[in-house]
Short mmCIF file of N, CA and C in Angstrom, two decimals:
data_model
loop_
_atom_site.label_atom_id
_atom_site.label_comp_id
_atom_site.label_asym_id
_atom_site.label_seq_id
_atom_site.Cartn_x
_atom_site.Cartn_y
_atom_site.Cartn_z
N UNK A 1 26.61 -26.77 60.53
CA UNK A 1 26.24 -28.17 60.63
C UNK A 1 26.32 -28.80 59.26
N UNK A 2 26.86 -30.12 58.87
CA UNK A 2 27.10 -30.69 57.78
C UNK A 2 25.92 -31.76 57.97
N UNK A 3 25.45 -31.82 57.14
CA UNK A 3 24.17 -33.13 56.88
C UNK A 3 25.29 -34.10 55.97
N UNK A 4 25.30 -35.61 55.99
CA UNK A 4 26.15 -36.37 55.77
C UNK A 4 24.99 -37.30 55.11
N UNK A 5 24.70 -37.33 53.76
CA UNK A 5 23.63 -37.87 52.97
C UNK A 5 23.88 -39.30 53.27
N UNK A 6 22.56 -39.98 53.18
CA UNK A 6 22.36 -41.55 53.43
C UNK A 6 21.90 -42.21 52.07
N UNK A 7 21.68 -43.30 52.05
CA UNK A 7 21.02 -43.69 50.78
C UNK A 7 19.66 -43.63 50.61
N UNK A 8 18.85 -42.69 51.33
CA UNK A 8 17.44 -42.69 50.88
C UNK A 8 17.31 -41.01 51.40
N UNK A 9 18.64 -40.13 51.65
CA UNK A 9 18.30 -38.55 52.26
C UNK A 9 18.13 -38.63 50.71
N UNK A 10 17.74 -37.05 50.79
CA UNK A 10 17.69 -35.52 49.71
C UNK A 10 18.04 -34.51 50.32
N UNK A 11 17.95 -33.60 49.34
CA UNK A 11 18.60 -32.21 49.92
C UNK A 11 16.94 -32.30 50.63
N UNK A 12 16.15 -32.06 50.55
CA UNK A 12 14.35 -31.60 50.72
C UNK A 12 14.55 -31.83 51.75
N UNK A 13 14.88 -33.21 51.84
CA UNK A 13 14.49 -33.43 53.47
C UNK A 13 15.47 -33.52 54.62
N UNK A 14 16.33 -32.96 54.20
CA UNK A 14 17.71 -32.52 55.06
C UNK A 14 17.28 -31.67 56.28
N UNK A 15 17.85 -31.58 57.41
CA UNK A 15 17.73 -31.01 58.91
C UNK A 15 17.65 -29.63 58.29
N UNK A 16 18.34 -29.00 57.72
CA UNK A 16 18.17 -27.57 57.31
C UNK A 16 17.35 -26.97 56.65
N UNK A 17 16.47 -27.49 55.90
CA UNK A 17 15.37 -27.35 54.86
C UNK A 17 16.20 -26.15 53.85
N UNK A 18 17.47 -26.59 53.54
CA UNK A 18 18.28 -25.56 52.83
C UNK A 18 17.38 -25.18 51.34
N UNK A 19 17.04 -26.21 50.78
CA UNK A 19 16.38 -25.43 49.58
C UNK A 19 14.96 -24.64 49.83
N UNK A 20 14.32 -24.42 50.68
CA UNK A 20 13.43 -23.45 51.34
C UNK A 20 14.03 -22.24 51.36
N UNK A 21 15.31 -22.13 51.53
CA UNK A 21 16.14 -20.78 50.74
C UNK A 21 16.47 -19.90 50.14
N UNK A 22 16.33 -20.71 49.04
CA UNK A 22 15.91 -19.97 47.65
C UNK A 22 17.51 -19.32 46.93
N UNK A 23 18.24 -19.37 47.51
CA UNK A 23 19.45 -19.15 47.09
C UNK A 23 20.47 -20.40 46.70
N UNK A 24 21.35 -20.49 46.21
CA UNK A 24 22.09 -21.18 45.38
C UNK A 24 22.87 -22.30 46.47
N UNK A 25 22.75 -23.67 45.70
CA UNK A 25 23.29 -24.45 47.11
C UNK A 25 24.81 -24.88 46.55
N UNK A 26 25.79 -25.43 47.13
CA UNK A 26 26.87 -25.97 46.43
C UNK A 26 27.15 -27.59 47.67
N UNK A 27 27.84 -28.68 47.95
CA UNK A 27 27.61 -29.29 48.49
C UNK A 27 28.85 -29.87 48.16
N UNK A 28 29.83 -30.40 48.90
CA UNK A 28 31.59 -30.85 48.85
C UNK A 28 30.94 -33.06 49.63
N UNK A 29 31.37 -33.57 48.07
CA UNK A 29 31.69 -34.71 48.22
C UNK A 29 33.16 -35.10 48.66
N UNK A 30 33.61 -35.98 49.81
CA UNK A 30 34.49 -36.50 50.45
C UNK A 30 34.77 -37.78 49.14
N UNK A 31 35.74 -38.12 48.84
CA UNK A 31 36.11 -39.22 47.83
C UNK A 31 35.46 -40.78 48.55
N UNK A 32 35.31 -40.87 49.31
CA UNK A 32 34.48 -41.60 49.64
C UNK A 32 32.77 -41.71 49.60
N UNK A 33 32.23 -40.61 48.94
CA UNK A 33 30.60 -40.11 49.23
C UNK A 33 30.69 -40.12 47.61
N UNK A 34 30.14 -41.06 47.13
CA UNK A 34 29.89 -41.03 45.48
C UNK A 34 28.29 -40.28 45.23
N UNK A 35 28.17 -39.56 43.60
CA UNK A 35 27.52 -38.74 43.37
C UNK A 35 25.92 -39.26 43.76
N UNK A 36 26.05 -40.83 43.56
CA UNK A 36 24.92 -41.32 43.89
C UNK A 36 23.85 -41.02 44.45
N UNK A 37 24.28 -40.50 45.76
CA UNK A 37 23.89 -40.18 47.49
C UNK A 37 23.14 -38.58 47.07
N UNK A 38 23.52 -38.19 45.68
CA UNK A 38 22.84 -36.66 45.53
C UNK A 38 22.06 -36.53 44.02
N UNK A 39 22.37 -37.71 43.68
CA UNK A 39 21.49 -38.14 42.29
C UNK A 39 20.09 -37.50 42.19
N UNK A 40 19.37 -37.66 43.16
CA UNK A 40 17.80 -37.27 42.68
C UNK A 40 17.48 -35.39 42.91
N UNK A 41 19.02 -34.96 43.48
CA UNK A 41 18.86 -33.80 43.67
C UNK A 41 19.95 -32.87 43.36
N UNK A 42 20.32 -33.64 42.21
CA UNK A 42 21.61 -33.01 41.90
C UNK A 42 21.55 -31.62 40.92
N UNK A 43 20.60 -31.66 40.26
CA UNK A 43 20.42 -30.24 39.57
C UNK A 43 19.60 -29.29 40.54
N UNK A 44 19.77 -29.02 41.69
CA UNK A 44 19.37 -28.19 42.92
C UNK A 44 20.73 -27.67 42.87
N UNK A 45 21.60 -28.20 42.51
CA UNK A 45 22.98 -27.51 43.34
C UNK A 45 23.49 -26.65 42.38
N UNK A 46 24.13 -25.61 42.40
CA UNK A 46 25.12 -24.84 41.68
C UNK A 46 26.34 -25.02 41.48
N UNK A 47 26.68 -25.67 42.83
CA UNK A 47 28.40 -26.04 43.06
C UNK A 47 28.36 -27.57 43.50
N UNK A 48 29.42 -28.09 42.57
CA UNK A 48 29.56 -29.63 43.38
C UNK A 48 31.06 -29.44 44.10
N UNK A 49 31.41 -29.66 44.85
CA UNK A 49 33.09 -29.73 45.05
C UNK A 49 33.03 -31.41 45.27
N UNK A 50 34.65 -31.88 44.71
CA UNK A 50 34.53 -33.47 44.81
C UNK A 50 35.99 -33.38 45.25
N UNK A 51 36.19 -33.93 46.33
CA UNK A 51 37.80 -34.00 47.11
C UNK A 51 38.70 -35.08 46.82
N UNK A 52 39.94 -34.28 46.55
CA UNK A 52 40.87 -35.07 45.92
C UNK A 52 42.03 -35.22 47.48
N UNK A 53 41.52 -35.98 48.24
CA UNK A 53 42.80 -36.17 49.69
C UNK A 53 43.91 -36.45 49.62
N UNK A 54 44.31 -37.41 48.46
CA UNK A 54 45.87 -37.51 48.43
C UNK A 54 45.46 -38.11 46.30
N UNK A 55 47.11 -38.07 46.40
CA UNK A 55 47.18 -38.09 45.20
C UNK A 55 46.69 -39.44 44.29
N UNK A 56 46.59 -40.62 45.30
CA UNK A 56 46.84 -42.15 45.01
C UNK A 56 45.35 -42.20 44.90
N UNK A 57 44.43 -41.39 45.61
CA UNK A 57 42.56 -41.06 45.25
C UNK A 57 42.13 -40.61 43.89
N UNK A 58 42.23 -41.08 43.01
CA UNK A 58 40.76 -40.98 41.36
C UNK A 58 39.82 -41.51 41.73
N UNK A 59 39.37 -41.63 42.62
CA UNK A 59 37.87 -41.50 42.38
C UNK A 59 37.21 -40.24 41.99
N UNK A 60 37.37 -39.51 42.52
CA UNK A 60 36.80 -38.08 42.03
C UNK A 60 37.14 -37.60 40.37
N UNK A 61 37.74 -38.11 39.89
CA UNK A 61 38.00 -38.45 38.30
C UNK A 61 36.18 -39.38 37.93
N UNK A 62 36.50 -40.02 38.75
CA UNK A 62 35.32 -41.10 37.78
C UNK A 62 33.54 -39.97 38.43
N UNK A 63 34.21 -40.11 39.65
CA UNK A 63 32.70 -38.76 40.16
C UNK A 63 32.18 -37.86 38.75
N UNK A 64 33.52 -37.23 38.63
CA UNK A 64 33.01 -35.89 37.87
C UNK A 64 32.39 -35.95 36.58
N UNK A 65 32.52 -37.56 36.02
CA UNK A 65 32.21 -37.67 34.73
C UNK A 65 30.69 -38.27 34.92
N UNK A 66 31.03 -39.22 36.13
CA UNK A 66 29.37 -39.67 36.43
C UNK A 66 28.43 -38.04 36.60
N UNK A 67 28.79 -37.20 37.36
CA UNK A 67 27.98 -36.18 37.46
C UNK A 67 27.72 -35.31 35.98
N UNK A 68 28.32 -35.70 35.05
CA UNK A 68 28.40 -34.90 33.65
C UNK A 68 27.40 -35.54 33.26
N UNK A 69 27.88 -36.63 33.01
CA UNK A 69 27.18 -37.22 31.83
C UNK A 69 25.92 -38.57 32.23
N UNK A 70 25.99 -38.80 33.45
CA UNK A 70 25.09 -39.99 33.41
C UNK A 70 23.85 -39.11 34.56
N UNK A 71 23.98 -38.24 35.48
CA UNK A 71 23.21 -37.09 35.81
C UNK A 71 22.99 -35.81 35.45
N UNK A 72 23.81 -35.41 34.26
CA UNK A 72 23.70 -34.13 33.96
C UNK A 72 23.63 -32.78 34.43
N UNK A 73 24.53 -33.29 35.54
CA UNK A 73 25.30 -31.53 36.10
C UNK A 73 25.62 -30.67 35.39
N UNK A 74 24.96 -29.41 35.54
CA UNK A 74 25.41 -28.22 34.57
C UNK A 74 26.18 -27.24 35.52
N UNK A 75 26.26 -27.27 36.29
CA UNK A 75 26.81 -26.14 37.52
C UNK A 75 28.57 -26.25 37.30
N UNK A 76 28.59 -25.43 38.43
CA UNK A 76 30.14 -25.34 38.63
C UNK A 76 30.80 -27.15 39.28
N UNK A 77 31.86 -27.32 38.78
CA UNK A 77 32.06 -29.04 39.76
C UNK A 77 33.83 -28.37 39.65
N UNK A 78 34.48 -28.49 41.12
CA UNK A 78 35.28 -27.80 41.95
C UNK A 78 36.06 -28.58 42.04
N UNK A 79 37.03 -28.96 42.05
CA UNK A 79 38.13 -29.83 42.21
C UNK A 79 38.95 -29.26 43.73
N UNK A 80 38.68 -29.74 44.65
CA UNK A 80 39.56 -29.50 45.99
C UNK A 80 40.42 -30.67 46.86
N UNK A 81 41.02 -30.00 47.96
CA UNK A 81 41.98 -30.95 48.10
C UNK A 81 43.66 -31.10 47.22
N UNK A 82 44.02 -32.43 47.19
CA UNK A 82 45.39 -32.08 46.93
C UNK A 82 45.15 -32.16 45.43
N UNK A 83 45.13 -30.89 44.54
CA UNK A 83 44.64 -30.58 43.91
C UNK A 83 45.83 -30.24 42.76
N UNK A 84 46.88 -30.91 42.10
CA UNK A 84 48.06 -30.57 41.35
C UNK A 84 48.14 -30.49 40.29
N UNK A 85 49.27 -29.46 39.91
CA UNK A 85 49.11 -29.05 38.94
C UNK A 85 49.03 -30.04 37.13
N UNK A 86 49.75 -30.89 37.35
CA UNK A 86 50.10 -32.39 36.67
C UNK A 86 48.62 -32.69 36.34
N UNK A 87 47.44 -32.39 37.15
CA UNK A 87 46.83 -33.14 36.98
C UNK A 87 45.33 -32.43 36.15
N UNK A 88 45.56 -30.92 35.97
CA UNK A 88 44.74 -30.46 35.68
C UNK A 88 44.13 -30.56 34.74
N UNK A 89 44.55 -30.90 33.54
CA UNK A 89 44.68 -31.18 32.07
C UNK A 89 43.64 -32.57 32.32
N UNK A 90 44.06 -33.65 33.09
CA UNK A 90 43.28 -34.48 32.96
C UNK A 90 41.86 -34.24 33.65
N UNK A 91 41.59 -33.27 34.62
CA UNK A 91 40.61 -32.84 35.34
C UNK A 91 39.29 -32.02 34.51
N UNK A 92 39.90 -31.42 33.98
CA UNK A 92 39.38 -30.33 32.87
C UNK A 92 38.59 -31.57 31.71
N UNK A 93 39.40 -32.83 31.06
CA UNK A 93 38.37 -33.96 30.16
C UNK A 93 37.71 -34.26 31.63
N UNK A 94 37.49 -34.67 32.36
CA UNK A 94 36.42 -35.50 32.88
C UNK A 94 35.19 -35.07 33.58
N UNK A 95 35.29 -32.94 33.41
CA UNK A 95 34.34 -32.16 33.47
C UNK A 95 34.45 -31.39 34.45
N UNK A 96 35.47 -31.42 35.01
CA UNK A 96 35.92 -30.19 36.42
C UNK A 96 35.64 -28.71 35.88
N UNK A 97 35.39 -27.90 35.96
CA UNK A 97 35.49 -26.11 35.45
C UNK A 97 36.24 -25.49 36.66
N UNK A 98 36.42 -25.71 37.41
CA UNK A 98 36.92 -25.04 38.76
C UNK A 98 38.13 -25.75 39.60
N UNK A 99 38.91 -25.04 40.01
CA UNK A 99 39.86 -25.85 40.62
C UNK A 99 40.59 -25.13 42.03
N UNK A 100 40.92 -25.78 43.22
CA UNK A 100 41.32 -25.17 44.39
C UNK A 100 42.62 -25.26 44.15
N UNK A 101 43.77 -24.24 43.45
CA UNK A 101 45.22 -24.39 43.63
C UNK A 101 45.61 -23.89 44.75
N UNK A 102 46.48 -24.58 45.18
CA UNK A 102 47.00 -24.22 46.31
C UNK A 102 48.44 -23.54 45.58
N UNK A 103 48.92 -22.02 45.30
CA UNK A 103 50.46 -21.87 44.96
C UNK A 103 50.26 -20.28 45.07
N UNK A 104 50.80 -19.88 45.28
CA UNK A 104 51.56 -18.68 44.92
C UNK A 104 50.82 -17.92 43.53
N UNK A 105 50.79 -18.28 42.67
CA UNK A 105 50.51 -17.62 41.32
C UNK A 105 49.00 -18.88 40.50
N UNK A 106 47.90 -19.01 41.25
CA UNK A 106 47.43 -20.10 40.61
C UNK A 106 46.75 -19.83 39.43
N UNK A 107 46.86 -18.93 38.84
CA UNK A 107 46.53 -18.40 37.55
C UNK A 107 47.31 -18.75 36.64
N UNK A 108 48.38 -18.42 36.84
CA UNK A 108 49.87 -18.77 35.86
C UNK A 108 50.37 -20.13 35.84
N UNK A 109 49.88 -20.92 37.07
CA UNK A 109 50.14 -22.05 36.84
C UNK A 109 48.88 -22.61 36.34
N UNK A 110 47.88 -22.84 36.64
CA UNK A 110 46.67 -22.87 35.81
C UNK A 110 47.00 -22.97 34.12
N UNK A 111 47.21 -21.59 33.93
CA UNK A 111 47.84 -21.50 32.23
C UNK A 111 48.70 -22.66 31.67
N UNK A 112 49.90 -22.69 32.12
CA UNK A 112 51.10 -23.38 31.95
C UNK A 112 50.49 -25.07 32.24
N UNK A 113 49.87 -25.60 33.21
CA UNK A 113 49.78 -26.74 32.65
C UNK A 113 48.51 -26.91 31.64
N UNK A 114 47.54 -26.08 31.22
CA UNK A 114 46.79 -26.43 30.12
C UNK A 114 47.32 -26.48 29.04
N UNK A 115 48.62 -25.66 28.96
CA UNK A 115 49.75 -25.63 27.57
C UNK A 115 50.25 -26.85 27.26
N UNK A 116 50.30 -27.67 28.68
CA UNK A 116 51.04 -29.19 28.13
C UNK A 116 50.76 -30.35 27.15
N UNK A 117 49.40 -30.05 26.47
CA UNK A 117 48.85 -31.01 25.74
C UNK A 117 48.22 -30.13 24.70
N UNK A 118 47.89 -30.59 23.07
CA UNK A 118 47.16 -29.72 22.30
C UNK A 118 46.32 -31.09 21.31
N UNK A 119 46.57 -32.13 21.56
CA UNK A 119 45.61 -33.29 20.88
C UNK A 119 45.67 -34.13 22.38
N UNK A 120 44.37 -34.82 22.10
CA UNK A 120 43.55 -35.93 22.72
C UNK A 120 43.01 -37.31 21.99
N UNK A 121 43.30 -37.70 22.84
CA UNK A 121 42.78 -39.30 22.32
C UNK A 121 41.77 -39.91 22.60
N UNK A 122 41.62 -39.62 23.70
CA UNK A 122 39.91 -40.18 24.47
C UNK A 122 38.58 -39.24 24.31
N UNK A 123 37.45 -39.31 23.80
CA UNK A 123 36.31 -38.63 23.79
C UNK A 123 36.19 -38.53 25.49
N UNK A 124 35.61 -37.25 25.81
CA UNK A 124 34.83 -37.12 27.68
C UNK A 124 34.25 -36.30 27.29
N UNK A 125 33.91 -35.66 28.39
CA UNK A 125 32.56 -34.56 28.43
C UNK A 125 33.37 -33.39 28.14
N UNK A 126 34.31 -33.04 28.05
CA UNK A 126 34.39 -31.54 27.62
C UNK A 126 34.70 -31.38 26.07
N UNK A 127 33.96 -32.26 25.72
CA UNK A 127 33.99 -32.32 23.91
C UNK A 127 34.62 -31.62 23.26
N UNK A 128 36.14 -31.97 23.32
CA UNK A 128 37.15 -31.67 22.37
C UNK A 128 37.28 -32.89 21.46
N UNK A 129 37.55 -32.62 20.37
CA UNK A 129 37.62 -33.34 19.43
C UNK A 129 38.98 -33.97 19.56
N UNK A 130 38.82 -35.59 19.25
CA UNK A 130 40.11 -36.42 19.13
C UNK A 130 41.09 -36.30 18.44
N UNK A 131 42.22 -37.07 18.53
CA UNK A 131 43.01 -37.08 17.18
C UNK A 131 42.93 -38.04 15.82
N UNK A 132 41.47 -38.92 16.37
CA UNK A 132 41.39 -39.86 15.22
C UNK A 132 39.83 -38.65 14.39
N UNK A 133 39.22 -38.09 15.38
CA UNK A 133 38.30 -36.68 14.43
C UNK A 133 38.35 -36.23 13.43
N UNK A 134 40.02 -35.60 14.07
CA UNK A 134 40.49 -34.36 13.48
C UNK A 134 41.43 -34.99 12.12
N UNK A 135 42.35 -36.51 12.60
CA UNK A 135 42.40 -36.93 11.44
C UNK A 135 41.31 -36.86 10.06
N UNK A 136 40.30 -37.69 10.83
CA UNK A 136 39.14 -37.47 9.74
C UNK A 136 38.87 -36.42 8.95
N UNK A 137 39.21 -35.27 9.59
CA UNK A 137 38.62 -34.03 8.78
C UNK A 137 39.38 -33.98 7.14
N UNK A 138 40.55 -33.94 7.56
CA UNK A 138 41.59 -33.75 6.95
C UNK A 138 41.23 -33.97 5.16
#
């Protein structure tokens, strides 16, 4: 059974009394279900998954950073759905750790597109340093 959060549920008071459990919860946002809806109970969860349905959908881009940084998710946050390779690099700045590849070898491709980039321009949550930083150091 899927509980389908409202604007005044919680996990607490969900049909399942899942955190009465005591074991680790994880909970898959639809790109339409913003982090909002799990805000007051979002460090209960271990796993966020945030669904990527077609390619023309970023919202789950802007999700993952709201769940970083303006709620402070520390858990795993899952990238599922149509989930490509092109896009991982940008998934990884906006705080994804996990990702559903769909291929043959998703390790190796995994690798190969993190190789595609080695400077950044935009500060996000996975605090790599910029190229105006690293200028600085210099």
């Amino acid at each position: 059974m899927v509980h389908r959060f409202g604007a005044h549920s919680t996990v607490a008071s969900g049909p399942l009394q899942l955190v009465a459990r005591g074991a680790p919860l994880g909970i898959r946002l639809h790109s339409d279900q913003s982090p909002e809806l799990i805000a007051a109970d979002v460090q209960r969860f271990a796993l966020i998954a945030l669904e990527f349905p077609k390619f023309r959908d970023g919202r789950s881009y802007s999700y993952a950073r709201l769940l970083r940084e303006r709620y402070g998710f520390k858990g795993e946050l899952r990238a599922v759905g149509e989930v490509l390779l092109e896009q991982l690099f940008f998934m990884l700045r906006v705080g994804f750790d996990a990702f559903d590849i769909q291929s043959a070898d998703p390790l190796k491709d995994y690798r190969t597109a993190l190789a595609d980039f080695s400077v950044w321009y935009q500060p996000t949550a996975d605090g790599r340093k910029t190229a105006m930083q690293l200028r600085r150091k210099r």
